[in-house]
GROMACS .gro file of C-alpha atoms in nm:
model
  402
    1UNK     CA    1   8.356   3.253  20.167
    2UNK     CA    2   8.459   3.583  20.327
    3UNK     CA    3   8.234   3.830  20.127
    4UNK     CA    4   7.931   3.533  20.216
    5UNK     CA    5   7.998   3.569  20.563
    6UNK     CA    6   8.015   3.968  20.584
    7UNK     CA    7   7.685   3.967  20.419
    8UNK     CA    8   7.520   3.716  20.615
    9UNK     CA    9   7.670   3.913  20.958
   10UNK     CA   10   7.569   4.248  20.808
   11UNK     CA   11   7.202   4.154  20.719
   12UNK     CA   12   7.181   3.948  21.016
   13UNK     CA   13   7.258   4.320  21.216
   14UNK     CA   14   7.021   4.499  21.019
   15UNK     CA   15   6.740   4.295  21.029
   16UNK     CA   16   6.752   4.170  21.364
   17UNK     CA   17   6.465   4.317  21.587
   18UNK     CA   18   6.594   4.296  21.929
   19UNK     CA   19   6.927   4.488  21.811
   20UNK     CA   20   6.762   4.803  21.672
   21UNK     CA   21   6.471   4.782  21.869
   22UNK     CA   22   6.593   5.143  21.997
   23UNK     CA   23   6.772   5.241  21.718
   24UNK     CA   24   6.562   5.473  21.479
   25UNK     CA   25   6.428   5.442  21.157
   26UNK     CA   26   6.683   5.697  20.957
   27UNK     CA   27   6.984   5.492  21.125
   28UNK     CA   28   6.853   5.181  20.945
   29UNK     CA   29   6.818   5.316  20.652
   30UNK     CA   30   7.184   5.460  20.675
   31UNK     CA   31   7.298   5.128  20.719
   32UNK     CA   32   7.142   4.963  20.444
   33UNK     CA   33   7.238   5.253  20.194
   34UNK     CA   34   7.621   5.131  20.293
   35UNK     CA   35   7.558   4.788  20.267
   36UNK     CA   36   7.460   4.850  19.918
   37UNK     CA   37   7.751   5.048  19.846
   38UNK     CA   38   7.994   4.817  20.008
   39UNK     CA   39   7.869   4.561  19.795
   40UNK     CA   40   7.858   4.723  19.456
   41UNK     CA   41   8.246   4.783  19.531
   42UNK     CA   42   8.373   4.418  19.609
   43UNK     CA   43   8.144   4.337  19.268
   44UNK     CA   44   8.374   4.621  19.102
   45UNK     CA   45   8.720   4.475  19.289
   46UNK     CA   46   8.615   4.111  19.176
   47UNK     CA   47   8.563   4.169  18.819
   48UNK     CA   48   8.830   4.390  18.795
   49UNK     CA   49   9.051   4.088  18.964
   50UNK     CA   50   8.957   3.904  18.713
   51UNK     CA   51   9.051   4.074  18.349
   52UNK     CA   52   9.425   4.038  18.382
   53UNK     CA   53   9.629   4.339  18.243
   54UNK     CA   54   9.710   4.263  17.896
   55UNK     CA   55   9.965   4.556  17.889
   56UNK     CA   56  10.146   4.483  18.175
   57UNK     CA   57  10.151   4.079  18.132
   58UNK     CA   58  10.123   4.064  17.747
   59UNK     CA   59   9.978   3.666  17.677
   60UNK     CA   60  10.219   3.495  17.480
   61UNK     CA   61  10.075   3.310  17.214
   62UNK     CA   62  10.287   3.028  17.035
   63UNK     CA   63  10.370   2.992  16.708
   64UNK     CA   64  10.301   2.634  16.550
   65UNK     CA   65  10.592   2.466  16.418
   66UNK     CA   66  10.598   2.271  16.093
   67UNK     CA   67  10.635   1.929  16.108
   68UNK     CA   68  10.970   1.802  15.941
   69UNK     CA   69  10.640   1.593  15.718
   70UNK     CA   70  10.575   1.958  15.600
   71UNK     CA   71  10.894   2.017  15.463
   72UNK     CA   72  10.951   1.702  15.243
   73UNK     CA   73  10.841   1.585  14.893
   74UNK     CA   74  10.857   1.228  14.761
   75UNK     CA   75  10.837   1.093  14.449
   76UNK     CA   76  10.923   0.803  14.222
   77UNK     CA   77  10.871   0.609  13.931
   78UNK     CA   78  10.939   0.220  13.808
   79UNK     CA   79  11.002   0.059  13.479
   80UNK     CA   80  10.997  -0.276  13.369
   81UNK     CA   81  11.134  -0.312  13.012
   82UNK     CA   82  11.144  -0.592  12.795
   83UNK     CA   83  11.464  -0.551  12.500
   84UNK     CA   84  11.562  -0.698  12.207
   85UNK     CA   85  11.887  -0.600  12.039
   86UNK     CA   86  11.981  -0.740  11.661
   87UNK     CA   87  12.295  -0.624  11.545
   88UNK     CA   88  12.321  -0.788  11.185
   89UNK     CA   89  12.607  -1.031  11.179
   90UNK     CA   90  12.579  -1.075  11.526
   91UNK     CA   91  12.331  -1.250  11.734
   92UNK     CA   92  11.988  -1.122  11.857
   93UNK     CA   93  12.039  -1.074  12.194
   94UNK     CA   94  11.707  -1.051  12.434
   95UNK     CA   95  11.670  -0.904  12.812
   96UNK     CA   96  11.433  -0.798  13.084
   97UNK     CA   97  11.512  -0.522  13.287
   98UNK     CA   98  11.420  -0.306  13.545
   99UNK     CA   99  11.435   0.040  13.625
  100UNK     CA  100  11.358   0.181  13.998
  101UNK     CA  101  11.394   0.561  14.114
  102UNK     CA  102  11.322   0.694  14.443
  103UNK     CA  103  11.353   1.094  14.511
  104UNK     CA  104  11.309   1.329  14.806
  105UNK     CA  105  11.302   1.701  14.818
  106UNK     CA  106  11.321   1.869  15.145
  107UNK     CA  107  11.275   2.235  15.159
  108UNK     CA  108  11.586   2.417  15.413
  109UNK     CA  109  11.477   2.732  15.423
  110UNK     CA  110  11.253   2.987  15.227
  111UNK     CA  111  11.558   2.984  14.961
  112UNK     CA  112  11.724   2.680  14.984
  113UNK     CA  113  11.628   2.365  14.875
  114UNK     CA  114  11.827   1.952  14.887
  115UNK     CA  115  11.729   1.731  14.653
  116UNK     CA  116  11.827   1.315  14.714
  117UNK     CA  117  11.783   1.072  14.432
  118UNK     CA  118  11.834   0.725  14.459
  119UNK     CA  119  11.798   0.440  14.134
  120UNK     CA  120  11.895   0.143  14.068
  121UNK     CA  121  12.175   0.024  13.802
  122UNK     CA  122  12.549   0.044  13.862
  123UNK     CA  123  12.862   0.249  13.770
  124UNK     CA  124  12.738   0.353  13.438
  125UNK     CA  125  12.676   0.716  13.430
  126UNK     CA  126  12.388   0.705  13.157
  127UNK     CA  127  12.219   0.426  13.228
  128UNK     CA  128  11.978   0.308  13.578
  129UNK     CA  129  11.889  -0.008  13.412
  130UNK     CA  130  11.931  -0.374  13.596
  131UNK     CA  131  11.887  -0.673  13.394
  132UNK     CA  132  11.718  -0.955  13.585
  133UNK     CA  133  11.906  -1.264  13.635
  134UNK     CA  134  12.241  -1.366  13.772
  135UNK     CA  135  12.005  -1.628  13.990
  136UNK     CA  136  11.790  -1.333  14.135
  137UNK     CA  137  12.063  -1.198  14.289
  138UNK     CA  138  12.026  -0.906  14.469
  139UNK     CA  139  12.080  -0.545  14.253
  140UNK     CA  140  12.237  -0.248  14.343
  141UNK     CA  141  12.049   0.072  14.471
  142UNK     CA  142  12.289   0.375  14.428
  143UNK     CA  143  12.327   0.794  14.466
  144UNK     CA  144  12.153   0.931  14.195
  145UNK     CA  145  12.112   1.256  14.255
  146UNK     CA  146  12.235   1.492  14.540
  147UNK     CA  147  12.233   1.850  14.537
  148UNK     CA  148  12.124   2.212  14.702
  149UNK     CA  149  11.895   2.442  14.458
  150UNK     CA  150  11.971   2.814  14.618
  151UNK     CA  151  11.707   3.102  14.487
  152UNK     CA  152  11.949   3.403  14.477
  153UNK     CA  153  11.659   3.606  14.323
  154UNK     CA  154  11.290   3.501  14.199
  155UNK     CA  155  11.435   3.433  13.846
  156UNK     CA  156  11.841   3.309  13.968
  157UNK     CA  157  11.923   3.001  14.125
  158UNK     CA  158  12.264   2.842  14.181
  159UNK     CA  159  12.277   2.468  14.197
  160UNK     CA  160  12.573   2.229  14.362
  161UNK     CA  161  12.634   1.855  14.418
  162UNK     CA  162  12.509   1.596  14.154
  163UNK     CA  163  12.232   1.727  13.948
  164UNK     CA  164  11.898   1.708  13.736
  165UNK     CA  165  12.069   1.780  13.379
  166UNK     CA  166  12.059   2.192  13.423
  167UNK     CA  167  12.063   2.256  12.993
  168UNK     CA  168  11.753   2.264  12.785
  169UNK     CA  169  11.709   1.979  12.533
  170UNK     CA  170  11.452   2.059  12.294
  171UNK     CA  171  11.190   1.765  12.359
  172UNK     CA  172  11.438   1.579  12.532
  173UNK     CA  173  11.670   1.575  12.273
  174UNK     CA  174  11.920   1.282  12.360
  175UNK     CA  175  12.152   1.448  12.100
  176UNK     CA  176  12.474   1.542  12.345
  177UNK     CA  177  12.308   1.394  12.661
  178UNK     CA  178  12.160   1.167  12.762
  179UNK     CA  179  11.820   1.131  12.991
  180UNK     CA  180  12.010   0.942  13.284
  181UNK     CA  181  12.324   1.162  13.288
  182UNK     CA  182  12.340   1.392  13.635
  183UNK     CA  183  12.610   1.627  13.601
  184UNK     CA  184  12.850   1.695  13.914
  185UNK     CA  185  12.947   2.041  13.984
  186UNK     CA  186  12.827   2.375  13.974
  187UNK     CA  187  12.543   2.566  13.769
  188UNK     CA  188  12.398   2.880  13.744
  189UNK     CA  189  12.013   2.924  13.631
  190UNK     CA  190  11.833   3.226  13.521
  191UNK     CA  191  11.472   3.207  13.350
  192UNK     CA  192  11.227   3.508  13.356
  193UNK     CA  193  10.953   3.345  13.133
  194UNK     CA  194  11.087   3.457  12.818
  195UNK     CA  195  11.479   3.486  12.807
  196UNK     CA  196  11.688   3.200  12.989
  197UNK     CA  197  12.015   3.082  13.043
  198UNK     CA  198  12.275   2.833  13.217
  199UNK     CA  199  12.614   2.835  13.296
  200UNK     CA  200  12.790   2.511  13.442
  201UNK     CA  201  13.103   2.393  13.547
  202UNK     CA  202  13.110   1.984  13.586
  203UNK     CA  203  13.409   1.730  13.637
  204UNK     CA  204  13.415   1.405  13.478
  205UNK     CA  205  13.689   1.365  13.752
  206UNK     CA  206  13.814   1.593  14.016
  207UNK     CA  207  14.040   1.411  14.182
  208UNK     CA  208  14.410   1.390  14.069
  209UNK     CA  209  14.517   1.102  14.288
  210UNK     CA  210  14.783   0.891  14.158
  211UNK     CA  211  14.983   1.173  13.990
  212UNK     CA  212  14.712   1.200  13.742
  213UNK     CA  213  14.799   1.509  13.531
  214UNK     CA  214  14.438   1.562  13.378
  215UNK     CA  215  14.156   1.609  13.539
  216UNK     CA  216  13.836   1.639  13.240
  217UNK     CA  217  13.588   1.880  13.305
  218UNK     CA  218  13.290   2.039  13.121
  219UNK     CA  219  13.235   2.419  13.111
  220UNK     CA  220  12.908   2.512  12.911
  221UNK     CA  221  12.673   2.819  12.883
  222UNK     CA  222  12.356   2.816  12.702
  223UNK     CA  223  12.091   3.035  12.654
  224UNK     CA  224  11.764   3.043  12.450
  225UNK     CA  225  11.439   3.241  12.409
  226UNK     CA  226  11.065   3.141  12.422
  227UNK     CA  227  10.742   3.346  12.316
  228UNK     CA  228  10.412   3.252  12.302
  229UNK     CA  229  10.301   3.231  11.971
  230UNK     CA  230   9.886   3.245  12.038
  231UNK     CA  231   9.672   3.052  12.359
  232UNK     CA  232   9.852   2.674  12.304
  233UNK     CA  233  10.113   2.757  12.091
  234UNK     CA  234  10.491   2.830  12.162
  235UNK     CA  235  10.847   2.901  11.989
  236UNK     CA  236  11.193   2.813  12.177
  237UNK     CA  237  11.517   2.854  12.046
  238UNK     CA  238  11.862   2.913  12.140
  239UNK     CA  239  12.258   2.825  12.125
  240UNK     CA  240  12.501   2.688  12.386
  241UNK     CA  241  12.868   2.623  12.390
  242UNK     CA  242  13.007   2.322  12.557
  243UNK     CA  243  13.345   2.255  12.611
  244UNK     CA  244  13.490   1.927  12.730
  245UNK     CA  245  13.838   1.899  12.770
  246UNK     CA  246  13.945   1.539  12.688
  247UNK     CA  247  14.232   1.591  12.456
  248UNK     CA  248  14.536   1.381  12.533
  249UNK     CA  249  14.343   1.176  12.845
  250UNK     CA  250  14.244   0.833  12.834
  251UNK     CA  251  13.889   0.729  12.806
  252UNK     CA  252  13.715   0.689  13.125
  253UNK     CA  253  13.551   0.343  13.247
  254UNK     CA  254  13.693   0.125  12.989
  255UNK     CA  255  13.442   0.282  12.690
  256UNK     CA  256  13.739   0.260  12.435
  257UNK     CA  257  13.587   0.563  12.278
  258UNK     CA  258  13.254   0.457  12.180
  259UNK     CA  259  13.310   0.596  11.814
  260UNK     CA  260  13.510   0.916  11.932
  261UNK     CA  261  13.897   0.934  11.724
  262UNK     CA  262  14.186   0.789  11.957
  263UNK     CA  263  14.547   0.886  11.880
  264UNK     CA  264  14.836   0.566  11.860
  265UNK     CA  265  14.867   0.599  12.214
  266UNK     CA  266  14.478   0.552  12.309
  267UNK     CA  267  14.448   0.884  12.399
  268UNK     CA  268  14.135   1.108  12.317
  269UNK     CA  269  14.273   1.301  11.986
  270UNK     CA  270  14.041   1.574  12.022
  271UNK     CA  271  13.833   1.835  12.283
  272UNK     CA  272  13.456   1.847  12.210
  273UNK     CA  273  13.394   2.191  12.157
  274UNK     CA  274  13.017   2.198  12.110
  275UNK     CA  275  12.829   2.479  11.944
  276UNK     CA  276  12.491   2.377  11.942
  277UNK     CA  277  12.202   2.500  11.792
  278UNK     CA  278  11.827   2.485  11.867
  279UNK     CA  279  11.474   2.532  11.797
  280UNK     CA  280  11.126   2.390  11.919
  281UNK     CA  281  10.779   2.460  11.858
  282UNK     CA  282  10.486   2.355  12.034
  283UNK     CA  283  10.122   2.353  11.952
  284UNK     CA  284   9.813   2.174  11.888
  285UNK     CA  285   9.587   2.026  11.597
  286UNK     CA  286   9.264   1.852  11.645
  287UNK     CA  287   9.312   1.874  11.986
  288UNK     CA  288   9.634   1.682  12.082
  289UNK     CA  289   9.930   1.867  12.181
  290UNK     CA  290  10.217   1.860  11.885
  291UNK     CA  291  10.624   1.927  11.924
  292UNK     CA  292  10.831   1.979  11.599
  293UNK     CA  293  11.216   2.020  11.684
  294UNK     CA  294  11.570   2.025  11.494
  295UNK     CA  295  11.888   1.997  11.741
  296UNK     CA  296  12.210   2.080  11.592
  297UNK     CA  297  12.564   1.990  11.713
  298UNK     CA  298  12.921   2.100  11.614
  299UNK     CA  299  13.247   1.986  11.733
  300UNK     CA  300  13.525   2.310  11.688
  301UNK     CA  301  13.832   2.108  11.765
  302UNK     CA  302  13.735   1.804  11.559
  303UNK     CA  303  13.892   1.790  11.183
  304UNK     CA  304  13.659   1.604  11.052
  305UNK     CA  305  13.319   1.382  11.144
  306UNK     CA  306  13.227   1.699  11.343
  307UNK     CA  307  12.877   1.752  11.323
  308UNK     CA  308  12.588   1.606  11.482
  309UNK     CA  309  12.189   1.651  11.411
  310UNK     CA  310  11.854   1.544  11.485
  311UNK     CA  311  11.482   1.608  11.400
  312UNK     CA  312  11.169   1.509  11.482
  313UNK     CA  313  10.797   1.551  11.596
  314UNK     CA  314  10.569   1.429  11.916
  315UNK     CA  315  10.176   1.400  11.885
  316UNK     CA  316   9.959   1.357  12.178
  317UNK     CA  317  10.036   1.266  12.500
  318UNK     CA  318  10.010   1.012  12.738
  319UNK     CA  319   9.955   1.103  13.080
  320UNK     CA  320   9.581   1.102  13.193
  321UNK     CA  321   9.401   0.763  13.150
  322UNK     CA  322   9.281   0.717  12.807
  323UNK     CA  323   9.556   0.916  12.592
  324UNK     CA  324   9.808   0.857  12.401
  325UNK     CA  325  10.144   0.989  12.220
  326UNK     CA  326  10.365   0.899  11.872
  327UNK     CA  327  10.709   1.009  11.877
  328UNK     CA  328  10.982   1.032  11.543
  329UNK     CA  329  11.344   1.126  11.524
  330UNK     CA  330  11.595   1.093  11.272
  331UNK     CA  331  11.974   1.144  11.404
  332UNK     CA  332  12.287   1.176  11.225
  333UNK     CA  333  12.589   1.168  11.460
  334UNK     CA  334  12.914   1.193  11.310
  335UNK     CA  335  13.234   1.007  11.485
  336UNK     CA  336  13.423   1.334  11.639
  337UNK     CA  337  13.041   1.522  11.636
  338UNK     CA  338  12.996   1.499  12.021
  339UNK     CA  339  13.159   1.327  12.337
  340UNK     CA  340  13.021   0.947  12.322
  341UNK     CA  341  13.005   0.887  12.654
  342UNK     CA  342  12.735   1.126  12.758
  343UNK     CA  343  12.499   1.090  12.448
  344UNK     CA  344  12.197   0.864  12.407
  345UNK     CA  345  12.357   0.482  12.534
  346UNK     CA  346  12.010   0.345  12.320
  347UNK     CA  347  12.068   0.489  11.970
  348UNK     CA  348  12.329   0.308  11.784
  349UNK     CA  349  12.420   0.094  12.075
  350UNK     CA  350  12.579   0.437  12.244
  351UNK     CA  351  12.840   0.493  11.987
  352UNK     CA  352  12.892   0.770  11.728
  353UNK     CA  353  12.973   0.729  11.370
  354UNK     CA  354  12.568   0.655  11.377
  355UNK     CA  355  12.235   0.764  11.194
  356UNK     CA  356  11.875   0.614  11.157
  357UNK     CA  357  11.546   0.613  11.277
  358UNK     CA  358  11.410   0.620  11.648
  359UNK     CA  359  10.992   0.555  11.620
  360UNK     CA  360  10.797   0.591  11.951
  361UNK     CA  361  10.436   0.514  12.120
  362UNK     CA  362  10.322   0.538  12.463
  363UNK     CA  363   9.938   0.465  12.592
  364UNK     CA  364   9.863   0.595  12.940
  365UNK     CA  365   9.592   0.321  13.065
  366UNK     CA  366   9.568   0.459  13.463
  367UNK     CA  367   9.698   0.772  13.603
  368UNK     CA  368  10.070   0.773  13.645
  369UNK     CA  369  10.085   0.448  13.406
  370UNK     CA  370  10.182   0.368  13.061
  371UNK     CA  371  10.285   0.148  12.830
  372UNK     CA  372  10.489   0.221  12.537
  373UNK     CA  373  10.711   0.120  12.265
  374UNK     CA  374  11.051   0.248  12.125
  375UNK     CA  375  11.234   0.092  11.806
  376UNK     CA  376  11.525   0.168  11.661
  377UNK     CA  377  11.654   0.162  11.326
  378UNK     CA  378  11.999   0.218  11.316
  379UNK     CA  379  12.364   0.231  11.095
  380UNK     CA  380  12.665   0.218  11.278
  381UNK     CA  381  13.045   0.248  11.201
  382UNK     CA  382  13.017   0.357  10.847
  383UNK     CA  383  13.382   0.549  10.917
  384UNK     CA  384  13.498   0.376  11.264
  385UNK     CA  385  13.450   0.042  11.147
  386UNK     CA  386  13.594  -0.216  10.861
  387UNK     CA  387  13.214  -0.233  10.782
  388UNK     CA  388  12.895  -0.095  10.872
  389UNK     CA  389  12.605  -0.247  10.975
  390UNK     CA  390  12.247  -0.218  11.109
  391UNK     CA  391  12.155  -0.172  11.436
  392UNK     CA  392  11.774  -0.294  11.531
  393UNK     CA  393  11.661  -0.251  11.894
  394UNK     CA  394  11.302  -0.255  12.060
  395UNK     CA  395  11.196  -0.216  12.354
  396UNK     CA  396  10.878  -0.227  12.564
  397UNK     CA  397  10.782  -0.048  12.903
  398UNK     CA  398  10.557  -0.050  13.151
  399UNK     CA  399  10.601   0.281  13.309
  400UNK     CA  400  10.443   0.376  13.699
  401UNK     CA  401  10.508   0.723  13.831
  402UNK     CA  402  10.431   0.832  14.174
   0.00000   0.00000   0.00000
């Protein structure tokens, strides 16, 4: 409004007649000239009013922060399972079961990670199965999994809490562990492609309430070595050393052994001091994927019944709609070979003192979903019992994975 009204007053002097009627020509002309330059300097004042000065008032710019969405992984998988269990002398016995996991990853920091697991089943530290019944009463949900991955280095981690098994089972070789065990504790990871190892330190109880003198623990280290062989095939193998220190304890959560050699006073009679052995190779023929491995157990405390083995093969698998996979093992588990409680709870019933036959299929009909079959053909208690006898299981799942 201001520089509208100078203008308007200034050209209003200049070009009114009766004013300058005595004023001469030159004057006017004066005039104008400083109008002109008046006005080219209020257009230079106004832009320069304008443009704000970056360098003197720098314009702070925010940076966007990740949503908490950002930061967090889910995943999952159920199973429903359908089981029947013939034992010889005994009778069949038939089940349906289910199977429900539910995990979360959430990343901390650029280092750190905390990983949540929850799954159905109860106390039973290898096994997340819930058989239906009981008059569809409700099931129990329960901690799974709950522990902190830390990247020290791009090719060290160090893992706390209760853990994704950290050792490397040579196609999931249910040998020494089994696939639902989660080890509590500590564990150290390194892996540079080729060379790998793992060091852990886990408690099958760390608390010696109730002047409990013993508190069993596992210390292990494993390493191993993998090269690439040509385009699809590979060659893993390795040796670990796992020690857990049972000896003169009592067997936890009423397993009575499971096969493992008890002293007169029901007292573990021996450590399992593993040395294991291992090798795996992967490739292909006619275009499906093909595993061949050998897994090889030895207990160093035991005096006898100390050795444990298996070997088999996988063809194909089943994953994307339309494929399929075949799986055979043949295991030999001696009584004193390996701790019970923490091997495969399927083959043999869970016990040592056990060898047979463990045949596999699996059809993936959607993405994500499969359905497969798993039978067992089993001998159990040739040295632990007053007789052996077979062990027949099968079961069939219908897998979903999210």
């Amino acid at each position: 409004m201001k520089r509208t009204a100078i203008y308007l007053a200034l050209i209003g002097l200049v070009a009114s007649p009766p004013v300058f009627a005595s004023v001469d020509q030159a004057l006017v002309d004066e005039m104008r000239a400083q109008i002109a330059a008046l006005t080219q300097r209020l257009n230079q004042l106004e832009a320069n009013a304008a443009i704000p000065d970056v360098a003197a008032n720098p314009v702070k710019v925010a940076t966007p922060v990740a949503a908490w969405s950002d930061k967090i992984t889910l995943s999952g998988d159920f199973r429903y399972r359908y089981e029947s269990i013939d034992t010889g002398n005994d009778s069949s016995r038939d089940r349906n079961r289910i199977r429900a996991r539910l995990g979360l990853k959430a990343k901390v920091t650029d280092t750190i990670n905390f990983n949540l697991g929850l799954a159905s089943g109860g106390s039973d530290p290898v096994s997340t199965n819930q058989t239906l019944g009981d008059a569809a009463s409700t099931k129990d949900f329960r901690l799974d999994m709950a522990y902190m991955e830390w990247r020290l280095s791009e090719n060290t981690q160090l893992i706390a809490g209760k853990m994704k098994n950290p050792f490397y089972m040579p196609n999931k070789s249910l040998l020494m562990w089994d696939g639902d065990y989660r080890p509590e504790g500590l564990a150290a990871k390194y892996d540079n492609g080729s060379f790998f190892a793992t060091a852990g330190y886990h408690f099958l109880e760390s608390d010696n309430k109730g002047g409990r003198q013993e508190t069993p623990e596992i210390t292990a280290l494993q390493a191993g070595y993998r090269t690439e062989l040509s385009e699809d095939s590979s060659f893993t193998f390795g040796a670990g050393y796992f020690d857990v220190g049972v000896k003169g304890t009592s067997p936890l959560l009423g397993d009575l052994g499971l096969g493992n050699t008890l002293d007169d006073n029901q007292l573990f009679l021996y450590d399992y001091q593993n040395l294991e052995l291992f090798a795996e190779l992967k490739t292909s023929i006619a275009g499906q994927s093909l595993v061949l491995f050998a897994d090889f157990a030895q207990n160093q405390d035991a005096d006898d019944q100390d050795t444990g083995w298996a070997v088999g093969a996988k063809f194909g698998t089943a994953k994307n709609p339309g494929t399929w996979e075949l799986g055979y093992i043949y295991q030999d588990i001696e009584a004193d070979s390996v701790y019970a409680l923490l091997n495969d709870s399927d083959f043999g019933g869970g016990d040592t003192d056990s060898k047979g036959h463990l045949l596999k299929a699996a059809y993936a009909f959607e993405k994500g979903t499969t359905i497969g079959a798993t039978l067992f053909f089993n001998d159990v208690g040739e040295v632990t019992r007053s007789e052996e006898f077979d062990y027949d299981r099968l079961q069939v799942d219908v897998k979903f994975k999210f």
